[in-house]
Short mmCIF file of C-alpha atoms and ligand atoms in Angstrom, two decimals:
data_model
loop_
_atom_site.label_atom_id
_atom_site.label_comp_id
_atom_site.label_asym_id
_atom_site.label_seq_id
_atom_site.Cartn_x
_atom_site.Cartn_y
_atom_site.Cartn_z
CA MET A 1 -0.06 0.00 -0.03
CA GLU A 2 1.24 3.43 -0.82
CA PRO A 3 -0.06 5.93 1.86
CA HIS A 4 1.69 8.75 -0.03
CA ARG A 5 -1.01 8.69 -2.65
CA HIS A 6 -3.46 10.32 -0.29
CA PRO A 7 -2.58 13.98 0.13
CA GLY A 8 -4.51 14.45 3.35
CA ARG A 9 -2.95 11.45 5.01
CA ARG A 10 0.44 12.44 3.69
CA ALA A 11 0.25 15.83 5.51
CA GLY A 12 -1.04 14.22 8.75
CA ARG A 13 1.59 11.61 8.60
CA ALA A 14 4.34 14.04 7.74
CA THR A 15 3.41 16.10 10.78
CA VAL A 16 3.45 13.13 13.10
CA VAL A 17 6.82 11.96 11.75
CA ALA A 18 8.25 15.51 12.01
CA LEU A 19 7.08 15.80 15.61
CA VAL A 20 8.13 12.41 16.84
CA LEU A 21 11.29 11.89 14.82
CA ALA A 22 12.06 15.40 13.50
CA GLY A 23 11.81 14.12 9.97
CA CYS A 24 13.96 11.06 10.03
CA SER A 25 12.49 7.64 9.24
CA GLY A 26 12.10 5.16 6.47
CA ASP A 27 8.77 3.77 5.66
CA HIS A 28 7.14 1.11 7.76
CA ALA A 29 5.72 -0.43 4.58
CA VAL A 30 3.85 -3.59 5.46
CA LEU A 31 2.29 -4.22 2.13
CA SER A 32 5.01 -3.25 -0.25
CA PRO A 33 7.97 -5.64 -0.18
CA LYS A 34 11.30 -4.17 -1.27
CA GLY A 35 13.32 -7.29 -1.57
CA PRO A 36 13.03 -11.00 -2.48
CA GLU A 37 12.64 -12.30 1.10
CA ALA A 38 9.77 -10.00 1.81
CA ALA A 39 8.29 -10.63 -1.60
CA ARG A 40 8.09 -14.36 -0.87
CA THR A 41 6.32 -13.76 2.45
CA SER A 42 4.01 -11.37 0.80
CA ALA A 43 3.19 -13.86 -2.00
CA LEU A 44 2.46 -16.44 0.56
CA GLY A 45 0.19 -14.08 2.53
CA TRP A 46 -1.78 -13.07 -0.66
CA GLY A 47 -2.00 -16.71 -1.76
CA MET A 48 -3.60 -17.57 1.58
CA ILE A 49 -6.02 -14.65 1.37
CA VAL A 50 -7.11 -15.67 -2.12
CA ALA A 51 -7.48 -19.43 -1.18
CA ALA A 52 -9.38 -18.52 1.95
CA THR A 53 -11.64 -16.18 -0.06
CA PHE A 54 -12.47 -19.00 -2.52
CA VAL A 55 -13.24 -21.42 0.24
CA THR A 56 -15.49 -18.91 2.15
CA VAL A 57 -17.39 -17.93 -1.01
CA PHE A 58 -17.87 -21.61 -1.96
CA VAL A 59 -19.18 -22.64 1.56
CA PHE A 60 -21.46 -19.65 1.92
CA GLY A 61 -22.66 -20.35 -1.68
CA LEU A 62 -23.69 -23.84 -0.59
CA LEU A 63 -25.35 -22.43 2.52
CA VAL A 64 -27.35 -19.85 0.55
CA ALA A 65 -28.24 -22.55 -2.05
CA ALA A 66 -29.60 -24.70 0.73
CA LEU A 67 -31.72 -21.94 2.22
CA VAL A 68 -33.12 -20.35 -0.92
CA PRO A 69 -36.47 -22.02 -1.97
CA GLY A 70 -36.40 -23.62 -5.33
CA ASP A 71 -36.17 -26.84 -7.33
CA ARG A 72 -33.06 -28.86 -6.27
CA ARG A 73 -33.89 -32.25 -7.81
CA ARG A 74 -30.81 -32.15 -9.93
CA LEU A 75 -28.57 -31.65 -6.92
CA ARG A 76 -30.24 -34.51 -5.12
CA GLY A 77 -29.29 -36.68 -8.08
CA LEU A 78 -25.59 -36.43 -7.02
CA ASP A 79 -24.34 -39.21 -4.86
CA ASP A 80 -24.13 -38.35 -1.14
CA ARG A 81 -20.65 -39.79 -1.13
CA VAL A 82 -19.47 -37.10 -3.53
CA PHE A 83 -20.44 -34.46 -1.07
CA LEU A 84 -19.20 -36.25 2.07
CA ILE A 85 -15.92 -37.61 0.81
CA GLY A 86 -15.19 -35.04 -1.86
CA GLY A 87 -16.24 -31.93 -0.02
CA GLY A 88 -15.65 -33.13 3.55
CA ILE A 89 -12.34 -34.89 3.25
CA VAL A 90 -10.54 -34.52 -0.16
CA LEU A 91 -11.08 -30.86 -0.70
CA PRO A 92 -10.00 -29.71 2.79
CA LEU A 93 -7.05 -32.07 2.62
CA VAL A 94 -5.89 -30.61 -0.64
CA VAL A 95 -6.29 -27.03 0.62
CA ILE A 96 -4.43 -27.76 3.84
CA VAL A 97 -1.65 -29.73 2.21
CA VAL A 98 -1.00 -26.98 -0.39
CA LEU A 99 -1.04 -24.13 2.06
CA SER A 100 1.03 -25.82 4.66
CA GLY A 101 3.50 -26.93 2.09
CA ALA A 102 3.87 -23.36 0.87
CA THR A 103 4.24 -22.12 4.46
CA ILE A 104 6.94 -24.79 5.42
CA TRP A 105 8.81 -24.01 2.17
CA SER A 106 8.79 -20.33 2.71
CA THR A 107 9.63 -20.55 6.45
CA ALA A 108 12.62 -22.86 5.66
CA ALA A 109 13.88 -20.40 3.09
CA THR A 110 14.14 -17.61 5.70
CA GLY A 111 16.98 -19.49 7.41
CA ARG A 112 19.17 -20.09 4.33
CA ARG A 113 22.69 -18.79 4.09
CA GLY A 114 23.63 -15.17 3.38
CA ASP A 115 26.49 -13.23 1.79
CA GLU A 116 26.90 -11.02 4.86
CA GLN A 117 26.45 -11.88 8.56
CA ILE A 118 24.97 -9.47 11.08
CA GLU A 119 24.04 -10.12 14.71
CA VAL A 120 21.22 -8.23 16.37
CA ILE A 121 20.69 -8.41 20.12
CA GLY A 122 17.41 -7.11 21.60
CA HIS A 123 17.60 -5.19 24.85
CA GLN A 124 14.82 -3.57 26.65
CA TYR A 125 13.96 -0.84 24.28
CA TRP A 126 17.00 -0.73 21.96
CA TRP A 127 18.79 -2.93 19.44
CA GLU A 128 22.52 -3.79 19.47
CA VAL A 129 23.99 -4.53 16.08
CA ARG A 130 27.25 -6.35 15.45
CA TYR A 131 28.96 -7.13 12.09
CA ARG A 132 30.66 -10.49 11.57
CA GLY A 133 34.43 -10.01 10.96
CA SER A 134 34.42 -6.38 12.06
CA ARG A 135 34.75 -4.60 15.40
CA ALA A 136 31.88 -2.21 14.43
CA VAL A 137 28.98 -2.11 16.90
CA THR A 138 26.01 0.17 16.30
CA ALA A 139 22.62 0.72 17.91
CA ASN A 140 19.15 0.90 16.33
CA GLU A 141 20.74 1.27 12.87
CA ILE A 142 21.46 -1.76 10.69
CA HIS A 143 23.57 -0.99 7.60
CA ILE A 144 23.46 -3.59 4.89
CA PRO A 145 24.82 -3.76 1.29
CA ALA A 146 21.91 -3.50 -1.18
CA GLY A 147 21.32 -6.47 -3.38
CA ARG A 148 23.01 -8.93 -1.01
CA ARG A 149 21.53 -11.54 1.17
CA VAL A 150 22.19 -10.60 4.77
CA ARG A 151 21.84 -13.31 7.32
CA VAL A 152 20.77 -11.88 10.64
CA THR A 153 21.39 -13.80 13.86
CA LEU A 154 18.93 -12.80 16.54
CA ARG A 155 19.29 -13.03 20.25
CA SER A 156 17.82 -11.35 23.29
CA ASP A 157 19.54 -10.06 26.39
CA ASP A 158 16.42 -9.89 28.55
CA VAL A 159 12.86 -10.57 27.55
CA ILE A 160 11.22 -11.74 24.31
CA HIS A 161 11.42 -9.17 21.42
CA SER A 162 10.47 -9.61 17.88
CA PHE A 163 12.49 -8.34 14.82
CA TRP A 164 10.37 -6.98 12.10
CA VAL A 165 11.31 -5.02 8.98
CA PRO A 166 8.27 -5.63 6.91
CA ALA A 167 9.71 -4.22 3.67
CA LEU A 168 12.65 -6.65 3.80
CA ALA A 169 11.58 -9.86 5.49
CA GLY A 170 8.99 -11.62 7.67
CA LYS A 171 8.99 -11.28 11.41
CA ILE A 172 10.76 -13.49 13.94
CA ASP A 173 10.98 -13.61 17.75
CA MET A 174 14.10 -13.02 19.72
CA ILE A 175 13.93 -15.37 22.61
CA PRO A 176 16.26 -15.43 25.69
CA GLY A 177 18.60 -18.40 25.60
CA ARG A 178 17.79 -19.15 21.91
CA THR A 179 19.28 -18.09 18.62
CA ASN A 180 17.14 -17.43 15.64
CA HIS A 181 18.00 -16.57 12.12
CA LEU A 182 16.44 -14.51 9.36
CA VAL A 183 17.63 -13.42 5.98
CA ILE A 184 16.96 -9.86 4.90
CA GLU A 185 17.70 -8.37 1.53
CA ALA A 186 16.99 -5.00 -0.11
CA ASP A 187 16.73 -4.77 -3.94
CA HIS A 188 17.81 -1.10 -3.82
CA PRO A 189 19.58 1.32 -1.50
CA GLY A 190 17.15 2.98 0.83
CA THR A 191 16.01 3.26 4.48
CA TYR A 192 13.56 0.74 5.77
CA ARG A 193 11.84 1.10 9.14
CA GLY A 194 11.79 -1.79 11.60
CA GLN A 195 9.94 -2.24 14.90
CA CYS A 196 9.87 -4.57 17.90
CA ALA A 197 6.77 -6.68 17.30
CA GLU A 198 6.45 -8.44 20.63
CA PHE A 199 5.34 -6.46 23.72
CA CYS A 200 8.50 -6.22 25.82
CA GLY A 201 7.74 -3.68 28.45
CA MET A 202 6.80 -0.13 28.94
CA GLN A 203 8.71 1.43 26.01
CA HIS A 204 8.05 -1.43 23.57
CA ALA A 205 6.45 1.07 21.14
CA ARG A 206 9.63 3.17 21.07
CA MET A 207 11.86 0.30 20.24
CA ALA A 208 12.20 0.90 16.52
CA PHE A 209 15.18 0.86 14.21
CA GLU A 210 16.20 1.54 10.67
CA VAL A 211 17.79 -0.67 8.12
CA ILE A 212 19.95 1.43 5.80
CA ALA A 213 20.79 -0.35 2.54
CA GLN A 214 23.76 1.16 0.81
CA PRO A 215 25.54 0.32 -2.47
CA PRO A 216 28.13 -2.39 -1.48
CA ALA A 217 31.16 -0.03 -1.86
CA ALA A 218 29.71 2.62 0.34
CA TYR A 219 28.68 -0.04 2.82
CA GLN A 220 32.31 -1.29 3.04
CA ARG A 221 33.60 2.22 3.62
CA TRP A 222 30.99 2.85 6.30
CA LEU A 223 31.91 -0.44 8.03
CA GLN A 224 35.59 0.41 8.02
CA ALA A 225 34.97 3.75 9.55
CA GLN A 226 32.67 2.28 12.23
CA ALA A 227 35.29 -0.40 13.13
CA LEU A 228 37.83 2.33 14.15
CA PRO A 229 38.16 3.53 17.76
CA ALA A 230 36.61 6.78 18.67
CA THR A 231 38.40 9.99 17.63
CA ALA A 232 37.43 12.94 19.79
CA ASP A 233 38.42 16.31 18.75
CA PRO A 234 41.22 17.73 20.90
CA GLY A 235 38.86 20.42 22.26
CA SER A 236 36.64 17.86 23.97
CA ILE A 237 39.11 16.05 26.19
CA ALA A 238 37.39 17.46 29.21
CA GLY A 239 34.10 15.94 28.08
CA GLN A 240 35.76 12.59 27.55
CA GLN A 241 37.20 12.67 31.03
CA GLU A 242 33.92 13.53 32.61
CA PHE A 243 32.13 10.77 30.66
CA GLN A 244 34.67 8.38 32.02
CA GLN A 245 34.33 9.58 35.57
CA GLU A 246 30.61 9.88 35.70
CA THR A 247 28.15 6.89 35.75
CA CYS A 248 27.99 7.00 31.95
CA SER A 249 31.07 4.77 31.49
CA GLY A 250 29.55 2.09 33.66
CA CYS A 251 26.83 1.49 31.08
CA HIS A 252 28.31 2.60 27.74
CA THR A 253 31.38 1.66 25.77
CA ILE A 254 33.43 4.06 23.71
CA ARG A 255 36.12 2.05 22.16
CA GLY A 256 39.56 3.54 22.54
CA THR A 257 38.69 5.02 25.99
CA GLU A 258 38.28 3.70 29.42
CA ALA A 259 34.49 3.47 29.06
CA VAL A 260 33.64 -0.24 28.67
CA GLY A 261 30.09 -0.45 30.08
CA LYS A 262 27.68 -2.99 28.49
CA ARG A 263 24.21 -2.07 29.55
CA GLY A 264 23.55 0.63 27.10
CA PRO A 265 24.28 1.30 23.40
CA ASP A 266 27.94 1.55 22.20
CA LEU A 267 28.62 5.17 21.75
CA THR A 268 31.94 4.99 19.81
CA HIS A 269 30.48 6.64 16.78
CA VAL A 270 27.22 7.82 18.24
CA ALA A 271 27.21 11.10 16.29
CA SER A 272 27.07 9.18 13.00
CA ARG A 273 23.64 7.84 13.82
CA ARG A 274 20.43 9.38 12.59
CA THR A 275 18.50 8.97 15.75
CA ILE A 276 18.73 8.65 19.55
CA ALA A 277 17.07 6.08 21.64
CA ALA A 278 15.68 3.71 18.97
CA LEU A 279 14.08 6.42 16.71
CA THR A 280 12.67 8.48 19.55
CA LEU A 281 14.62 11.65 18.79
CA ALA A 282 16.50 13.05 15.94
CA ASN A 283 20.23 12.90 16.64
CA ASP A 284 21.43 16.57 16.80
CA PRO A 285 23.31 18.28 19.65
CA ARG A 286 20.21 19.90 21.02
CA HIS A 287 18.29 16.60 21.42
CA LEU A 288 21.42 14.83 22.52
CA LYS A 289 21.81 17.28 25.34
CA SER A 290 18.19 17.05 26.59
CA TRP A 291 18.30 13.25 26.24
CA ILE A 292 21.39 13.04 28.45
CA ALA A 293 19.92 15.49 30.93
CA ASP A 294 16.65 13.51 31.33
CA PRO A 295 16.01 10.41 29.21
CA GLN A 296 12.89 9.68 31.17
CA ARG A 297 11.30 12.81 29.84
CA TYR A 298 11.27 11.35 26.28
CA LYS A 299 11.16 7.58 27.07
CA SER A 300 9.84 6.98 30.57
CA GLY A 301 10.82 3.55 31.71
CA ALA A 302 13.94 3.36 29.52
CA LEU A 303 16.83 1.85 31.42
CA MET A 304 18.99 5.01 31.47
CA PRO A 305 18.57 7.09 34.60
CA PRO A 306 18.36 10.86 34.66
CA SER A 307 21.83 12.33 35.06
CA GLU A 308 23.00 14.48 37.92
CA LEU A 309 25.41 16.58 35.92
CA THR A 310 26.08 20.30 36.42
CA PRO A 311 25.18 22.46 33.39
CA ALA A 312 28.86 22.72 32.51
CA GLU A 313 29.44 19.01 32.67
CA LEU A 314 26.39 18.39 30.59
CA THR A 315 27.54 20.76 27.94
CA SER A 316 31.08 19.39 27.81
CA ILE A 317 29.84 15.71 27.68
CA THR A 318 27.31 16.61 24.92
CA ASP A 319 30.04 18.38 22.93
CA TYR A 320 32.29 15.38 23.22
CA LEU A 321 29.58 12.88 22.16
CA ALA A 322 28.35 15.11 19.32
CA GLY A 323 31.87 14.94 17.87
CA LEU A 324 32.11 11.16 17.82
CA ARG A 325 31.38 10.62 14.14
C1 HEC B 401 22.25 2.46 34.10
C2 HEC B 401 22.90 2.51 32.75
C3 HEC B 401 23.12 3.82 32.07
C4 HEC B 401 23.79 4.90 32.62
C5 HEC B 401 24.39 5.19 33.88
C6 HEC B 401 23.77 5.87 31.37
N1 HEC B 401 23.20 5.32 30.30
FE1 HEC B 401 23.01 6.19 28.49
N2 HEC B 401 21.78 4.65 27.97
C7 HEC B 401 21.45 3.53 28.67
C8 HEC B 401 20.48 2.72 27.97
C9 HEC B 401 19.90 1.44 28.42
C10 HEC B 401 20.23 3.40 26.80
C11 HEC B 401 19.24 3.05 25.69
C12 HEC B 401 17.85 3.67 26.04
C13 HEC B 401 16.78 3.32 25.07
O1 HEC B 401 16.89 3.63 23.88
O2 HEC B 401 15.82 2.63 25.50
C14 HEC B 401 21.04 4.58 26.77
C15 HEC B 401 21.13 5.48 25.79
C16 HEC B 401 21.99 6.58 25.66
C17 HEC B 401 22.26 7.35 24.56
C18 HEC B 401 21.56 7.19 23.14
C19 HEC B 401 22.35 6.25 22.34
C20 HEC B 401 21.64 5.77 21.06
O3 HEC B 401 22.28 5.43 20.09
O4 HEC B 401 20.39 5.76 21.00
C21 HEC B 401 23.20 8.30 24.87
C22 HEC B 401 23.77 9.37 23.92
C23 HEC B 401 23.56 8.07 26.18
N3 HEC B 401 22.81 6.95 26.66
C24 HEC B 401 24.49 8.85 26.95
C25 HEC B 401 24.69 8.69 28.30
C26 HEC B 401 25.48 9.57 29.13
C27 HEC B 401 26.24 10.79 28.55
C28 HEC B 401 25.45 9.07 30.39
C29 HEC B 401 26.10 9.69 31.58
C30 HEC B 401 25.63 11.00 31.98
C31 HEC B 401 24.64 7.89 30.37
N4 HEC B 401 24.21 7.66 29.08
C32 HEC B 401 24.38 7.12 31.46
C33 HEC B 401 22.04 3.21 29.88
C34 HEC B 401 22.70 4.07 30.71
CU1 CU B 402 11.19 -5.21 22.26
#
């Protein structure tokens, strides 16, 4: 479905997006697949809808035919067994076998091998993303090369989450103690919105992410840059020290510094991301600052406490983080 075709909805939608995300988000396109994996799931869904429609119309047709007064001597001429065995056993069996077969085939295909391997770990209200063979770690932003099959390994750090990028693949749960796999693939470069699809706590709705598909060469350059340790500009050394001394470093890692915390997102290249807190805020210095001052104001129940920084500390920590590209 293309919501953009409706001018009224487009305006309403644009306002909402601008307010909530300050204008940064891909489409959460449920009915328009943008890659072969999603296309297969979509074809299966439509196949089921069509088959179910036929069955429904057929059954209700028989019902109506039985109720409407009229001459049915010709129908009575049919052997009862044709109705009972044909309509009661053979037909349902054929329908069920065909539909289950298609489902099993298409579910099995989601676990096949990929050209690229990415690991996504669900945390209460944010996504950790790791890239096989690279030191890069991002949050809430999954970069992939367009036109390549990307095998995503899915785990959870706490409760059950569910990984869903409708434009690129089906949906699969992330279950504590279990590893699931899903292949995603985008035909073309673009930004595709994803969302946690299993209620996981208070801020479940603000546990969104973006898949950014890039041309393969651009993707490789991006990955190399992300793998490097943080490079703070010399002017923000004070901010770096404060970050390390404050509680921040107990929860966040900034590679190349003493901050090695694991409970929150890796902030090594935080300024290169488009959003803060799983698509809750646009990532610019102003929002970054107010997020650090009081995350609960934007995402109450998020697992980052309000900070007790002086205004000067807040400014220097923000300047430092805003420079980590
Ligand atoms: C108790 C652990 C904890 C502490 C302490 C903490 N954070 Fe966080 N932080 C988190 C968690 C968890 C998130 C993810 C919140 C979410 O999106 O639901 C987060 C998110 C962030 C983000 C957004 C990152 C992104 O990519 O979305 C920034 C920036 C950040 N924290 C900076 C700081 C700073 C600066 C401090 C110190 C003043 C700090 N944090 C202290 C746990 C913590
Ligand atoms: Cu979740």
